Amino acid sequence: MSSIKDVAKHAGVAISTVSKVLNGYPNVSEDTKKRVNDAIRELNYVPNTIAAALSSKQTGRFAILINLNTQTQAIDEINMQYLSGAMNKARELKLDVITIFYSMLQDKSLDEIIVYLKSQSIAGIIIYQMSKDDTVLKELIDSQEFKIVVVDSYIVNENTSSVWVDQARAQYDVAKKAIEGSDVHNILYIAGKENGFVTEERIKGIKQLAKDLKLDLRIEKGEFSELQARNITMQYGKDYDVIVCASDLMAIGAMNALTEMDVYHPVCGFDGITLMGYVGKQMHTVKQNFSHVSGEAVNELRELLSGGVGRNVVLDYELVRLKYEDIIC
Amino acid sequence: MSSIKDVAKHAGVAISTVSKVLNGYPNVSEDTKKRVNDAIRELNYVPNTIAAALSSKQTGRFAILINLNTQTQAIDEINMQYLSGAMNKARELKLDVITIFYSMLQDKSLDEIIVYLKSQSIAGIIIYQMSKDDTVLKELIDSQEFKIVVVDSYIVNENTSSVWVDQARAQYDVAKKAIEGSDVHNILYIAGKENGFVTEERIKGIKQLAKDLKLDLRIEKGEFSELQARNITMQYGKDYDVIVCASDLMAIGAMNALTEMDVYHPVCGFDGITLMGYVGKQMHTVKQNFSHVSGEAVNELRELLSGGVGRNVVLDYELVRLKYEDIIC
DNA sequence: CTGTTAGCGCGTTCAG
DNA sequence: CTGAACGCGCTAACAG
């Protein structure tokens, strides 16, 4: 492994000069800049991230915080897209990433978590799938010890940005598509988790739709659980012309209930997970571009890391929508 | 953040002494050891991984190399289990992990990859889902620049270990369960990818079963593709009493084909992905404990990193089998 | 048994 | 515009 020292020697300049061209500092003549760059290329040199992190203290190292222990593995797909989206963008921006699971922070105090992250020279964090029940995370954010970007949740302070897509609009849109062409007078909406940010946003969306189309609307909380959606549908399903769910899994539960009751109504899900293609029923859903959202989160984090102040970033829904799908199998 | 210097001062000893108790070196009196530990606790001190890595050169930093760009997202579930299994074990062994996707190494030469990894102070790599087509990875292994553990594939050299479960036995076992109680005289086996290690092992297993039970056996390569499995089943399915597939996805394809042809034969998959529970058909499968396998891989990597020599580790199938399932929906 | 010293690879003043 | 010198937090000989 060639180090910065080798490059300096090879280019016939001082180490600090190499460092300057590496980090795009001014006050380096075009001539030496070129010599240095040539040396870098010839030696196949890549700066040692670790050493840079140690030295600079103002690193581009950040952690991706992913929640794994949720009800079902169906969301692995979403997590993976978050992961790869963030990592690709990180590479593009030359940031350093490490992956952390919620489970690794469990039964740790706030202090321990902070110390752990600092010991890793972590400067920023991107948090996915956060719910209001994650009190330690909330404290972590409030502590403002790190630059943080929260995806699909709304918390903003000096050092914290939120990045989310317009869930209300998305819900409005997909539900509208789902009922297109049917004679619909009322909607059964099965919402997500109590206190969930996306849950509330989506409820706004469906309420707006009901209002615009002058439809009756019943809202039940389904906790993102397939079983609960099933039970709710069993109870109310046959009285409503369409069932709109805040997740695909719940849509599957609802559809199964309908099938069992031998009634047919359109069912609409949310997220567009692969599973939807395998249940053998026709349903509607939206597929979000999670990789893209995640990339935007990294962008925002970089802003924060380079001195930006926390803010609320609402991604245009059009940008993250992959496609509507009528999924049939 | 308190550093080792603070601890030394607080305990009234030299920095190196702190380092020694930290790393469990001998030649430190019980008395000072205690004083140091007290200071560590009081200051809430955690060693800086980054600095340690820089200094020691003999790091416990390793990379998890995951393949994402495969045919279907159904394997996200498996990847996630690999990931979390490895990370948890890494934490247990106090090793440092970073996650890398195959896609991040694409269109990179061997040299570039090596340099990149070295620039991250990476000493070891765990490779999942490797196929024989990944020539650059093969070169990476041959270069012996890193300690490497290959999961579910067989490559061993001085610095490379293989960790795999007894796929032959697993395939034998699950297929046997699948045909239990049926009057079976022949088997259609839909295998995985040409040249794949697990593919070949599983074929051994099914051959053994056919031999033991004196059954006719037809083997077709399905490339782990649902569609190919479907086509193969269309062609040969009705002539065979049972269809055994090397993956769940292929089992689904096969089952769909049978349904379309309106014939019923038992179908047997492999891996036990969640999807299996949603297709509404009864099938057999084995669920492997991928997290555990991944943890074992980390164990083996640690062996290598601490001077061990590459070897072949065959995990007892019993240890990694989660359960047999007759999946019905 | 303990303290001193010299780096690891790099960023960053501050004189030239 | 350039380079010597120091330090980041830690490990590893080497003295004492």
XYZ file of C-alpha atoms (C1' of nucleotides) in Angstrom:
690
model
C 0.000 0.000 0.000
C 1.363 3.309 -1.022
C 0.766 6.105 1.414
C 0.609 9.824 1.056
C 4.302 9.871 1.778
C 5.066 7.798 -1.294
C 2.969 10.056 -3.436
C 4.774 13.104 -2.114
C 8.144 11.570 -2.803
C 7.093 10.417 -6.245
C 5.794 13.855 -7.154
C 8.718 15.611 -5.540
C 6.612 17.695 -3.180
C 5.772 17.778 0.495
C 3.139 15.633 2.113
C 0.989 18.592 2.950
C 0.908 19.602 -0.689
C -0.498 16.233 -1.622
C -3.047 16.580 1.104
C -4.091 19.923 -0.279
C -4.713 18.751 -3.805
C -6.475 15.730 -2.359
C -8.901 17.878 -0.445
C -9.237 20.567 -3.071
C -7.624 23.342 -1.127
C -6.560 26.521 -2.950
C -3.038 27.833 -3.191
C -1.577 25.022 -5.206
C -0.160 25.774 -8.616
C -1.687 23.999 -11.572
C 1.680 22.554 -12.349
C 2.286 20.808 -9.030
C -1.345 19.829 -8.867
C -0.881 17.931 -12.079
C 2.338 16.337 -10.911
C 0.635 15.158 -7.749
C -2.346 13.781 -9.584
C -0.079 11.890 -11.922
C 1.767 10.387 -9.010
C -1.503 9.393 -7.413
C -2.560 7.637 -10.551
C 0.740 5.921 -11.108
C 0.968 4.608 -7.602
C -2.641 3.577 -7.595
C -2.963 5.522 -4.416
C -6.115 5.711 -2.340
C -6.171 7.740 0.835
C -6.553 5.736 3.972
C -10.009 6.515 5.264
C -9.123 5.452 8.756
C -6.142 7.724 9.080
C -8.036 10.601 7.546
C -10.823 10.110 10.025
C -8.405 10.099 12.921
C -6.664 13.208 11.818
C -9.409 15.452 10.590
C -12.045 14.896 13.294
C -14.553 16.357 10.877
C -15.196 13.161 9.030
C -17.684 12.011 6.541
C -18.283 8.851 8.489
C -21.894 8.120 9.180
C -24.043 5.272 10.355
C -27.094 3.779 8.725
C -29.533 2.768 11.397
C -31.894 0.055 10.266
C -34.737 -1.612 12.069
C -34.864 -5.336 11.585
C -36.990 -6.700 14.361
C -40.291 -5.743 12.872
C -43.218 -8.001 12.524
C -42.422 -9.556 9.208
C -39.561 -10.149 6.871
C -41.536 -8.624 4.065
C -39.817 -5.359 4.803
C -36.362 -6.787 4.318
C -36.831 -5.767 0.761
C -37.403 -2.171 1.744
C -34.482 -2.152 4.126
C -32.199 -3.535 1.476
C -33.203 -0.791 -0.886
C -32.596 1.797 1.790
C -29.224 0.254 2.420
C -28.049 0.063 -1.139
C -29.410 3.484 -1.990
C -27.524 5.046 0.880
C -24.322 3.178 0.255
C -24.206 3.999 -3.406
C -24.791 7.658 -2.751
C -22.197 7.570 0.005
C -19.665 6.230 -2.412
C -20.564 8.918 -4.859
C -20.048 11.605 -2.225
C -17.005 9.886 -0.828
C -18.528 9.396 2.549
C -17.802 6.485 4.799
C -20.642 4.294 5.961
C -21.240 1.711 8.584
C -24.432 -0.225 9.095
C -26.081 -0.615 12.452
C -29.213 -2.443 13.462
C -31.604 -1.275 16.111
C -31.044 -4.548 17.877
C -27.408 -3.643 18.439
C -28.449 -0.618 20.437
C -31.041 -2.392 22.502
C -30.603 -2.419 26.243
C -28.005 0.296 25.895
C -28.332 3.635 27.610
C -28.157 6.876 25.722
C -24.660 7.477 27.023
C -23.457 4.106 25.932
C -24.845 4.615 22.473
C -23.242 7.994 22.116
C -19.930 6.706 23.343
C -20.108 3.750 21.010
C -20.786 5.912 18.012
C -18.109 8.400 18.922
C -15.643 5.610 19.396
C -16.326 4.796 15.797
C -15.707 8.384 14.796
C -19.229 8.654 13.562
C -20.359 12.157 12.761
C -23.791 11.539 11.324
C -26.641 9.071 11.396
C -29.480 8.229 9.093
C -32.428 6.694 10.870
C -35.000 4.627 9.050
C -38.295 3.219 10.237
C -38.282 5.187 13.422
C -41.439 5.172 15.453
C -42.420 7.385 18.304
C -41.911 4.492 20.687
C -38.174 4.534 20.119
C -37.500 6.800 23.059
C -33.773 6.273 23.155
C -33.498 7.340 19.565
C -35.544 10.373 20.354
C -33.129 11.206 23.144
C -30.226 10.607 20.824
C -31.664 13.146 18.439
C -32.401 15.621 21.198
C -28.878 15.325 22.508
C -27.719 16.823 19.219
C -24.424 15.032 19.559
C -24.611 13.977 15.932
C -25.900 15.246 12.666
C -28.944 13.158 11.983
C -31.322 12.620 9.128
C -34.602 10.919 9.878
C -36.299 9.258 6.960
C -40.077 9.245 6.724
C -40.624 10.788 10.089
C -40.739 14.374 11.196
C -38.180 15.648 13.667
C -36.190 18.773 13.003
C -33.727 20.710 15.075
C -30.456 22.491 14.577
C -28.640 19.268 13.779
C -31.473 17.120 12.555
C -33.206 17.024 9.208
C -36.207 15.075 8.089
C -36.480 13.601 4.635
C -39.807 12.205 3.608
C -42.034 11.741 0.654
C -45.445 13.209 0.494
C -47.297 10.266 1.934
C -50.612 12.070 1.907
C -50.400 12.690 -1.778
C -49.252 9.142 -2.455
C -52.118 7.671 -0.476
C -54.586 9.969 -2.160
C -53.313 9.028 -5.542
C -53.132 5.291 -5.266
C -56.504 5.034 -3.598
C -58.007 7.100 -6.342
C -56.585 4.799 -8.960
C -57.866 1.813 -7.077
C -61.459 2.941 -7.183
C -61.347 4.211 -10.719
C -64.077 2.634 -12.767
C -65.888 1.133 -9.806
C -69.099 2.435 -8.380
C -67.855 3.423 -4.990
C -69.737 5.225 -2.239
C -67.639 4.513 0.815
C -64.167 3.453 1.858
C -62.828 1.272 4.608
C -59.351 2.513 5.407
C -57.035 0.318 7.426
C -54.334 2.538 8.813
C -50.901 1.736 10.191
C -49.476 2.210 13.630
C -50.845 4.544 16.234
C -48.560 7.561 16.551
C -46.705 6.704 13.381
C -45.769 9.652 11.241
C -46.444 7.983 7.918
C -49.650 6.617 9.325
C -50.928 10.090 10.083
C -49.864 11.487 6.764
C -51.554 8.744 4.857
C -54.699 9.256 6.860
C -54.668 12.880 5.787
C -54.447 11.716 2.211
C -57.338 9.341 2.377
C -59.458 11.890 4.213
C -58.838 14.401 1.493
C -59.820 11.890 -1.128
C -63.021 11.005 0.688
C -63.826 14.670 0.924
C -63.079 15.433 -2.705
C -65.080 12.492 -3.927
C -67.770 12.857 -1.281
C -67.349 9.339 -0.012
C -68.071 7.900 3.372
C -64.882 6.928 5.169
C -64.267 4.573 8.032
C -60.786 4.491 9.499
C -59.487 1.614 11.573
C -55.985 1.146 12.902
C -54.422 -2.065 11.665
C -50.957 -1.711 13.204
C -49.442 -2.823 9.901
C -50.491 -6.306 10.902
C -51.813 -8.718 8.349
C -53.928 -10.422 10.962
C -55.493 -7.259 12.274
C -56.318 -6.139 8.765
C -57.957 -9.459 8.255
C -60.026 -9.142 11.393
C -61.058 -5.605 10.615
C -62.123 -6.654 7.159
C -64.086 -9.552 8.561
C -65.965 -7.123 10.714
C -66.596 -4.249 8.338
C -65.442 -5.396 4.942
C -68.677 -6.304 3.323
C -70.273 -2.946 4.095
C -67.690 -0.973 2.189
C -67.149 -0.712 -1.533
C -63.402 -0.579 -1.397
C -60.720 -1.365 1.153
C -57.659 0.806 1.238
C -54.731 -0.278 3.395
C -51.634 1.535 4.540
C -49.421 -1.404 3.665
C -49.291 -4.293 1.261
C -49.269 -6.855 3.992
C -52.487 -5.506 5.401
C -53.926 -5.478 1.913
C -53.164 -9.156 1.680
C -54.875 -9.763 4.980
C -57.890 -7.782 3.885
C -58.090 -9.564 0.571
C -57.922 -12.937 2.241
C -60.767 -11.967 4.519
C -62.872 -10.843 1.597
C -62.175 -14.071 -0.226
C -63.220 -16.044 2.779
C -66.433 -14.060 3.020
C -66.882 -14.599 -0.658
C -67.336 -10.943 -1.490
C -65.402 -8.975 -4.036
C -64.285 -5.406 -3.504
C -61.169 -3.709 -4.794
C -58.293 -3.749 -2.327
C -55.457 -1.288 -2.320
C -52.088 -1.663 -0.642
C -49.027 0.485 -0.216
C -45.292 0.047 -0.922
C -45.292 -2.458 -3.722
C -43.368 -5.261 -2.113
C -42.542 -8.293 -4.207
C -44.788 -10.455 -2.110
C -47.786 -8.758 -3.666
C -47.056 -10.510 -6.913
C -47.341 -13.919 -5.336
C -50.585 -13.952 -3.485
C -52.624 -14.726 -6.533
C -55.091 -11.901 -6.100
C -55.488 -8.696 -7.990
C -54.708 -5.664 -5.910
C -53.566 -2.119 -6.367
C -50.496 -0.609 -4.826
C -47.800 2.036 -5.243
C -44.181 1.164 -5.397
C -41.909 3.711 -3.855
C -38.331 4.180 -4.906
C -36.748 3.595 -1.549
C -33.224 3.679 -2.928
C -33.798 7.150 -4.203
C -35.264 8.372 -0.944
C -32.289 6.937 0.850
C -29.901 8.647 -1.516
C -31.603 11.952 -0.834
C -31.188 11.345 2.857
C -27.462 10.960 2.347
C -27.411 14.173 0.357
C -29.112 15.961 3.179
C -26.754 14.470 5.720
C -23.819 15.746 3.782
C -25.354 19.194 3.909
C -25.606 18.934 7.649
C -22.091 17.621 8.006
C -20.699 20.505 6.052
C -22.313 23.065 8.227
C -25.897 23.091 7.083
C -28.686 23.515 9.561
C -31.443 20.974 10.091
C -34.541 21.325 7.950
C -37.540 19.584 6.603
C -37.143 18.041 3.171
C -40.294 16.861 1.485
C -39.497 14.854 -1.584
C -41.770 15.343 -4.485
C -43.899 12.298 -4.660
C -43.542 12.088 -8.411
C -39.825 11.646 -8.011
C -39.983 8.649 -5.809
C -42.916 6.856 -7.271
C -41.733 3.979 -9.341
C -44.993 2.917 -10.813
C -48.536 2.068 -10.140
C -49.192 -1.540 -10.386
C -52.190 -3.660 -10.667
C -50.698 -6.772 -9.370
C -52.183 -9.984 -10.570
C -50.900 -13.437 -10.407
C -14.937 12.113 24.582
C -12.286 11.018 26.978
C -9.215 9.454 25.464
C -6.682 6.988 26.678
C -4.624 9.913 27.870
C -7.350 11.040 30.237
C -7.668 7.572 31.625
C -3.935 7.377 32.201
C -3.903 10.673 33.985
C -6.944 9.798 36.030
C -5.420 6.501 37.106
C -1.992 7.995 37.615
C -0.251 5.648 35.206
C 1.309 5.790 31.772
C -0.670 5.566 28.562
C 0.930 2.316 27.615
C -0.157 0.760 30.861
C -3.740 1.602 30.068
C -3.280 0.121 26.633
C -1.972 -3.055 28.196
C -4.892 -3.632 30.498
C -7.189 -2.708 27.637
C -5.776 -5.402 25.443
C -5.263 -7.935 28.183
C -1.517 -7.998 28.059
C 0.351 -9.680 30.911
C 2.797 -7.987 33.255
C 0.385 -5.618 34.892
C -0.163 -5.830 38.615
C -3.643 -6.522 39.852
C -3.525 -3.294 41.722
C -2.870 -0.955 38.841
C -5.158 -3.002 36.640
C -7.928 -2.219 39.050
C -7.065 1.444 39.204
C -7.118 1.657 35.446
C -10.395 -0.154 35.161
C -11.916 2.150 37.709
C -10.759 5.159 35.777
C -12.175 3.678 32.598
C -15.511 3.215 34.239
C -15.581 6.617 35.829
C -14.717 8.414 32.638
C -17.108 6.315 30.637
C -14.228 5.623 28.340
C -14.401 3.596 25.163
C -11.322 3.027 23.056
C -11.397 4.655 19.677
C -11.658 1.851 17.161
C -10.354 3.998 14.379
C -7.181 4.947 16.158
C -6.596 1.413 17.291
C -6.979 0.214 13.749
C -4.501 2.766 12.476
C -1.950 1.911 15.041
C -2.113 -1.829 15.321
C -2.273 -2.794 11.644
C -3.508 -6.116 12.941
C -7.094 -5.062 12.920
C -10.268 -6.866 13.429
C -11.888 -4.878 10.687
C -13.583 -6.967 8.096
C -16.021 -6.533 5.259
C -19.249 -8.347 4.628
C -19.658 -8.838 0.932
C -23.266 -9.262 -0.094
C -24.785 -9.900 -3.466
C -27.875 -7.878 -4.158
C -28.387 -7.931 -7.870
C -29.818 -11.370 -8.061
C -32.923 -12.333 -9.885
C -35.428 -11.622 -7.199
C -35.864 -9.742 -4.009
C -37.013 -12.882 -2.318
C -33.465 -13.395 -1.163
C -33.302 -10.073 0.615
C -34.566 -11.995 3.556
C -31.605 -14.327 3.437
C -29.148 -11.510 2.990
C -30.576 -9.667 5.942
C -30.164 -12.717 8.109
C -26.609 -13.116 6.943
C -26.005 -9.489 7.737
C -27.468 -9.444 11.183
C -25.934 -12.771 12.087
C -22.502 -11.535 11.153
C -22.857 -8.166 12.812
C -24.073 -9.571 16.068
C -21.248 -12.051 16.224
C -18.808 -9.321 15.283
C -19.970 -7.255 18.182
C -19.591 -10.227 20.446
C -16.018 -10.764 19.288
C -15.319 -7.045 19.242
C -14.594 -6.995 15.576
C -15.322 -4.086 13.316
C -17.548 -4.565 10.318
C -18.392 -2.747 7.170
C -20.921 -3.826 4.597
C -20.179 -3.911 0.915
C -22.348 -4.883 -2.010
C -21.123 -6.677 -5.073
C -22.422 -3.790 -7.127
C -19.936 -1.467 -5.476
C -17.083 -3.554 -6.829
C -18.439 -3.841 -10.312
C -16.345 -2.479 -13.135
C -13.410 -2.312 -10.794
C -10.176 -4.118 -11.456
C -8.640 -6.469 -8.961
C -6.047 -3.858 -8.058
C -8.619 -1.209 -7.461
C -10.609 -3.482 -5.231
C -7.587 -4.439 -3.194
C -6.528 -0.845 -2.839
C -10.008 0.189 -1.853
C -10.248 -2.443 0.830
C -6.802 -1.703 2.135
C -7.601 1.959 2.263
C -10.346 0.977 4.628
C -7.889 -0.971 6.740
C -9.785 -4.123 6.064
C -8.057 -7.312 7.034
C -10.704 -9.885 6.289
C -13.720 -10.502 4.115
C -16.728 -12.736 4.313
C -18.209 -13.531 0.946
C -21.781 -14.694 0.554
C -23.607 -15.987 -2.466
C -20.499 -16.321 -4.531
C -20.782 -18.126 -7.805
C -18.070 -19.429 -10.032
C -18.810 -16.668 -12.505
C -17.485 -14.044 -10.129
C -14.017 -14.134 -11.580
C -12.773 -10.993 -9.891
C -13.709 -12.398 -6.520
C -11.902 -15.562 -7.399
C -8.830 -13.515 -8.215
C -9.243 -11.597 -4.997
C -9.187 -14.843 -3.104
C -6.235 -16.160 -5.045
C -4.281 -13.001 -4.396
C -4.373 -13.912 -0.716
C -4.143 -10.254 0.184
C -6.879 -10.742 2.767
C -8.139 -13.343 5.136
C -11.335 -14.540 3.561
C -14.204 -16.761 4.541
C -16.462 -17.983 1.786
C -19.924 -19.028 2.859
C -21.638 -21.903 1.113
C -18.994 -22.354 -1.487
C -15.790 -24.322 -1.481
C -12.502 -22.511 -1.843
C -9.667 -23.083 0.558
C -6.116 -21.870 0.642
C -3.653 -20.625 3.206
C -5.715 -17.525 3.904
C -9.133 -18.672 2.887
C -11.649 -20.808 4.699
C -14.956 -22.175 3.549
C -17.935 -22.413 5.831
C -20.897 -24.321 4.612
C -23.690 -26.517 5.755
C -24.083 -30.014 4.532
C -26.321 -29.245 1.611
C -26.359 -32.820 0.421
C -27.704 -34.028 3.707
C -30.230 -31.205 3.876
C -31.507 -31.936 0.408
C -31.685 -35.641 1.136
C -33.587 -35.019 4.287
C -36.170 -32.566 3.131
C -36.914 -34.484 -0.030
C -37.400 -37.606 2.008
C -39.876 -35.841 4.251
C -41.694 -34.489 1.245
C -42.392 -37.900 -0.203
C -43.210 -39.538 3.071
C -46.576 -41.184 2.916
C -46.951 -40.837 -0.839
C -46.588 -43.658 -3.276
C -43.591 -42.401 -5.151
C -41.616 -44.153 -7.846
C -39.711 -41.330 -9.451
C -38.516 -37.802 -8.818
C -38.175 -34.749 -10.953
C -35.377 -32.661 -9.503
C -35.025 -29.060 -10.551
C -31.518 -27.994 -9.695
C -29.980 -24.551 -9.288
C -27.276 -22.834 -11.226
C -24.766 -24.566 -13.413
C -21.381 -24.616 -11.689
C -22.861 -23.563 -8.382
C -21.372 -25.214 -5.365
C -24.601 -25.607 -3.452
C -26.237 -26.806 -6.611
C -23.793 -29.651 -6.942
C -23.997 -30.592 -3.308
C -27.733 -30.712 -3.367
C -27.653 -32.857 -6.465
C -25.455 -35.309 -4.595
C -28.064 -35.420 -1.877
C -30.986 -36.104 -4.137
C -29.011 -38.737 -6.029
C -28.261 -40.507 -2.813
C -31.902 -40.453 -1.852
C -32.971 -41.803 -5.211
C -30.442 -44.571 -4.828
C -31.415 -45.446 -1.271
C -35.081 -45.505 -2.098
C -34.568 -47.050 -5.522
C -36.385 -44.265 -7.315
C -36.025 -43.011 -10.840
C -34.500 -39.557 -10.938
C -34.554 -36.885 -13.582
C -32.390 -33.827 -13.013
C -32.952 -30.566 -14.838
C -31.165 -27.279 -14.274
C -33.551 -24.505 -13.335
C -31.041 -21.722 -12.681
C -32.936 -20.776 -9.531
C -35.475 -19.203 -11.830
C -39.147 -19.440 -11.103
C -39.965 -19.289 -14.772
C -37.563 -22.024 -15.779
C -38.871 -24.242 -13.037
C -42.320 -23.614 -14.362
C -41.331 -24.515 -17.894
C -39.505 -27.629 -16.822
C -42.507 -28.731 -14.834
C -44.788 -28.081 -17.770
C -42.645 -30.368 -19.831
C -41.956 -33.218 -17.441
C -44.097 -32.580 -14.399
C -46.958 -34.905 -14.960
C -44.719 -37.923 -15.514
C -43.119 -37.677 -12.092
C -44.618 -38.440 -8.725
C -42.881 -35.672 -6.866
C -41.052 -32.503 -7.788
C -38.095 -31.484 -5.699
C -36.585 -28.059 -6.254
C -33.334 -26.513 -5.105
C -35.066 -23.310 -4.067
C -38.412 -22.123 -2.826
C -38.915 -19.810 -5.742
C -38.519 -22.679 -8.169
C -40.895 -24.702 -6.055
C -43.462 -21.976 -6.468
C -42.930 -21.986 -10.205
C -43.273 -25.743 -10.307
C -46.392 -25.710 -8.198
C -48.001 -23.094 -10.396
C -47.287 -25.193 -13.437
C -48.833 -28.257 -11.823
C -51.892 -26.274 -10.860
C -52.258 -25.034 -14.390
C -52.001 -28.591 -15.683
C -54.479 -29.603 -13.046
C -52.361 -32.362 -11.605
C -51.371 -32.776 -8.013
C -47.959 -33.974 -6.910
C -46.031 -33.011 -3.816
C -43.596 -30.174 -4.370
C -40.559 -29.530 -2.257
C -38.578 -26.315 -1.997
C -35.471 -25.209 -0.177
C -34.601 -22.334 2.187
C -37.916 -21.576 3.792
C -38.390 -17.993 2.696
C -41.392 -16.105 3.996
C -42.866 -15.912 0.553
C -43.636 -19.615 0.742
C -46.312 -18.888 3.274
C -48.190 -16.608 0.931
C -48.642 -18.525 -2.250
C -51.612 -20.430 -1.015
C -50.314 -23.855 -1.851
C -49.056 -26.625 0.340
C -45.389 -27.287 -0.130
C -42.490 -28.710 1.785
C -39.261 -26.911 2.511
C -36.375 -26.584 4.952
C -35.613 -23.376 6.681
C -31.954 -22.782 7.282
C -30.653 -20.647 10.106
C -28.702 -18.204 8.028
C -27.862 -15.987 10.965
C -26.157 -18.874 12.645
C -24.205 -19.835 9.584
C -23.101 -16.250 9.247
C -22.021 -16.134 12.864
C -19.925 -19.234 12.328
C -18.316 -17.561 9.369
C -17.289 -14.682 11.596
C -15.887 -17.118 14.110
C -13.825 -18.717 11.425
C -12.645 -15.382 10.142
C -11.440 -14.469 13.582
C -9.447 -17.679 13.619
C -7.829 -16.710 10.374
C -7.137 -13.188 11.520
C -5.411 -14.419 14.609
C -3.045 -16.614 12.704
C -5.138 -19.593 11.789
C -4.712 -21.274 8.466
C -7.499 -21.666 5.922
C -9.637 -24.751 6.204
C -12.898 -26.295 5.311
C -15.642 -25.993 7.899
C -18.702 -28.093 7.329
C -21.451 -27.109 9.697
C -23.512 -29.894 11.027
C -26.781 -29.686 9.254
C -28.706 -30.313 12.443
C -27.274 -27.179 13.923
C -28.454 -24.862 11.254
C -31.788 -26.348 10.437
C -34.539 -24.301 11.929
C -37.444 -26.527 11.145
C -39.261 -28.476 8.549
C -42.343 -26.837 7.406
C -45.341 -27.907 5.521
C -46.393 -24.556 4.371
C -50.025 -24.036 3.737
C -51.983 -20.906 3.327
C 6.062 -4.488 36.645
C 5.925 0.442 34.639
C 7.109 4.509 31.864
C 9.408 6.463 27.558
C 9.525 6.704 22.834
C 8.559 6.044 18.227
C 5.494 5.613 14.745
C 0.488 4.310 11.948
C -1.307 7.770 7.724
C -3.074 11.810 7.418
C -4.706 17.014 8.219
C -3.255 21.429 9.584
C -0.985 25.486 11.169
C 2.808 28.555 10.341
C 7.000 29.979 8.795
C 9.478 30.503 4.680
C 2.805 28.744 -3.368
C 5.529 25.097 -0.472
C 7.316 22.271 3.297
C 8.671 21.277 8.111
C 6.614 20.102 12.351
C 3.063 18.765 15.367
C -0.863 16.031 16.791
C -5.191 12.758 16.289
C -5.673 8.130 19.801
C -3.569 4.234 20.072
C -0.060 0.103 19.895
C 4.454 -1.797 20.377
C 9.038 -2.343 21.330
C 12.442 -0.877 24.525
C 14.411 0.768 28.693
C 14.385 1.272 33.485
